[in-house]
Amino acid sequence: FFNRVVDMHNEKLFRVRFDNPKELARLRDRLGHASYFPFVQPEQANFVFDFTKFDQRLAANLLIQLAIKENIANLRDYKLAVNGIADPLAMG
């Protein structure tokens, strides 16, 4: 179904139908983070990336590139965890 959507500019119409964030995360895992990336209106999206997986690294790169082109301040409440331990990102 998802890859057959012709008008991706209206993807927000079916993306908001997911009430449970776990369902959305499960769908993103099944379809791939890069293919399910919200290019149109990513404002209210939450992301959790596992950098051991190529597809999720690619989606994180897309997110950073989009933030650089628009406004890096749009990224809020981000953190990096290595082996479950949060890195304070002291150097920025």
mmCIF file of C-alpha atoms in Angstrom:
data_model
loop_
_atom_site.group_PDB
_atom_site.id
_atom_site.type_symbol
_atom_site.label_atom_id
_atom_site.label_comp_id
_atom_site.label_asym_id
_atom_site.label_seq_id
_atom_site.Cartn_x
_atom_site.Cartn_y
_atom_site.Cartn_z
ATOM 1 C CA PHE A 1 0.000 0.000 0.000
ATOM 2 C CA PHE A 2 2.529 2.606 1.099
ATOM 3 C CA ASN A 3 4.831 2.369 -1.894
ATOM 4 C CA ARG A 4 1.850 2.674 -4.246
ATOM 5 C CA VAL A 5 0.768 6.091 -2.955
ATOM 6 C CA VAL A 6 0.807 8.401 -5.961
ATOM 7 C CA ASP A 7 0.439 11.756 -4.222
ATOM 8 C CA MET A 8 3.097 11.799 -1.482
ATOM 9 C CA HIS A 9 2.342 15.464 -0.812
ATOM 10 C CA ASN A 10 -0.791 14.292 0.976
ATOM 11 C CA GLU A 11 0.974 11.642 3.031
ATOM 12 C CA LYS A 12 0.130 13.600 6.150
ATOM 13 C CA LEU A 13 -3.498 12.509 5.713
ATOM 14 C CA PHE A 14 -2.742 8.871 6.394
ATOM 15 C CA ARG A 15 0.260 9.387 8.666
ATOM 16 C CA VAL A 16 -1.862 11.108 11.328
ATOM 17 C CA ARG A 17 -4.274 8.158 11.460
ATOM 18 C CA PHE A 18 -1.935 6.252 13.773
ATOM 19 C CA ASP A 19 -3.071 6.791 17.342
ATOM 20 C CA ASN A 20 -0.489 4.600 19.014
ATOM 21 C CA PRO A 21 3.172 5.648 18.597
ATOM 22 C CA LYS A 22 4.193 1.995 18.914
ATOM 23 C CA GLU A 23 2.211 1.148 15.779
ATOM 24 C CA LEU A 24 3.956 3.926 13.906
ATOM 25 C CA ALA A 25 7.369 2.728 15.114
ATOM 26 C CA ARG A 26 6.532 -0.826 14.070
ATOM 27 C CA LEU A 27 5.475 0.340 10.618
ATOM 28 C CA ARG A 28 8.649 2.402 10.281
ATOM 29 C CA ASP A 29 10.717 -0.669 11.202
ATOM 30 C CA ARG A 30 8.906 -2.812 8.638
ATOM 31 C CA LEU A 31 8.943 -0.351 5.739
ATOM 32 C CA GLY A 32 12.308 1.187 6.516
ATOM 33 C CA HIS A 33 13.130 4.465 8.180
ATOM 34 C CA ALA A 34 14.335 6.086 4.977
ATOM 35 C CA SER A 35 11.292 5.103 2.913
ATOM 36 C CA TYR A 36 8.870 6.210 5.659
ATOM 37 C CA PHE A 37 10.718 9.466 6.372
ATOM 38 C CA PRO A 38 8.285 12.407 6.674
ATOM 39 C CA PHE A 39 9.712 14.750 4.049
ATOM 40 C CA VAL A 40 6.481 16.763 4.061
ATOM 41 C CA GLN A 41 5.775 18.421 7.407
ATOM 42 C CA PRO A 42 8.142 16.551 9.737
ATOM 43 C CA GLU A 43 7.381 18.993 12.575
ATOM 44 C CA GLN A 44 5.633 16.688 15.032
ATOM 45 C CA ALA A 45 7.611 13.536 14.246
ATOM 46 C CA ASN A 46 9.686 11.726 16.855
ATOM 47 C CA PHE A 47 12.707 9.711 15.832
ATOM 48 C CA VAL A 48 14.773 6.977 17.461
ATOM 49 C CA PHE A 49 17.666 5.728 15.331
ATOM 50 C CA ASP A 50 19.888 2.688 15.740
ATOM 51 C CA PHE A 51 23.143 3.586 13.985
ATOM 52 C CA THR A 52 24.115 -0.068 13.567
ATOM 53 C CA LYS A 53 21.494 -0.259 10.788
ATOM 54 C CA PHE A 54 22.217 1.411 7.449
ATOM 55 C CA ASP A 55 18.639 2.456 6.741
ATOM 56 C CA GLN A 56 18.370 4.257 10.058
ATOM 57 C CA ARG A 57 21.713 6.000 9.537
ATOM 58 C CA LEU A 58 20.424 7.171 6.167
ATOM 59 C CA ALA A 59 17.211 8.502 7.731
ATOM 60 C CA ALA A 60 19.229 10.313 10.421
ATOM 61 C CA ASN A 61 21.355 11.865 7.682
ATOM 62 C CA LEU A 62 18.175 13.004 5.887
ATOM 63 C CA LEU A 63 16.935 14.570 9.106
ATOM 64 C CA ILE A 64 20.185 16.445 9.726
ATOM 65 C CA GLN A 65 20.378 17.660 6.109
ATOM 66 C CA LEU A 66 16.802 18.915 6.295
ATOM 67 C CA ALA A 67 17.494 20.652 9.604
ATOM 68 C CA ILE A 68 20.592 22.358 8.205
ATOM 69 C CA LYS A 69 18.684 23.665 5.187
ATOM 70 C CA GLU A 70 15.694 24.900 7.177
ATOM 71 C CA ASN A 71 16.680 25.725 10.758
ATOM 72 C CA ILE A 72 18.835 23.618 13.068
ATOM 73 C CA ALA A 73 16.890 25.009 16.043
ATOM 74 C CA ASN A 74 13.905 22.953 14.867
ATOM 75 C CA LEU A 75 15.602 19.863 16.308
ATOM 76 C CA ARG A 76 14.580 19.714 19.938
ATOM 77 C CA ASP A 77 15.095 17.305 22.815
ATOM 78 C CA TYR A 78 17.750 15.264 21.060
ATOM 79 C CA LYS A 79 20.196 12.953 22.814
ATOM 80 C CA LEU A 80 22.747 10.334 21.932
ATOM 81 C CA ALA A 81 22.844 7.077 23.831
ATOM 82 C CA VAL A 82 25.690 4.606 23.436
ATOM 83 C CA ASN A 83 24.878 1.150 24.801
ATOM 84 C CA GLY A 84 21.918 2.616 26.669
ATOM 85 C CA ILE A 85 24.019 5.293 28.411
ATOM 86 C CA ALA A 86 23.170 8.879 27.487
ATOM 87 C CA ASP A 87 26.100 10.923 26.225
ATOM 88 C CA PRO A 88 25.921 14.515 27.560
ATOM 89 C CA LEU A 89 27.204 15.909 24.213
ATOM 90 C CA ALA A 90 29.458 18.332 26.069
ATOM 91 C CA MET A 91 31.193 19.510 22.891
ATOM 92 C CA GLY A 92 27.922 20.377 21.142
#
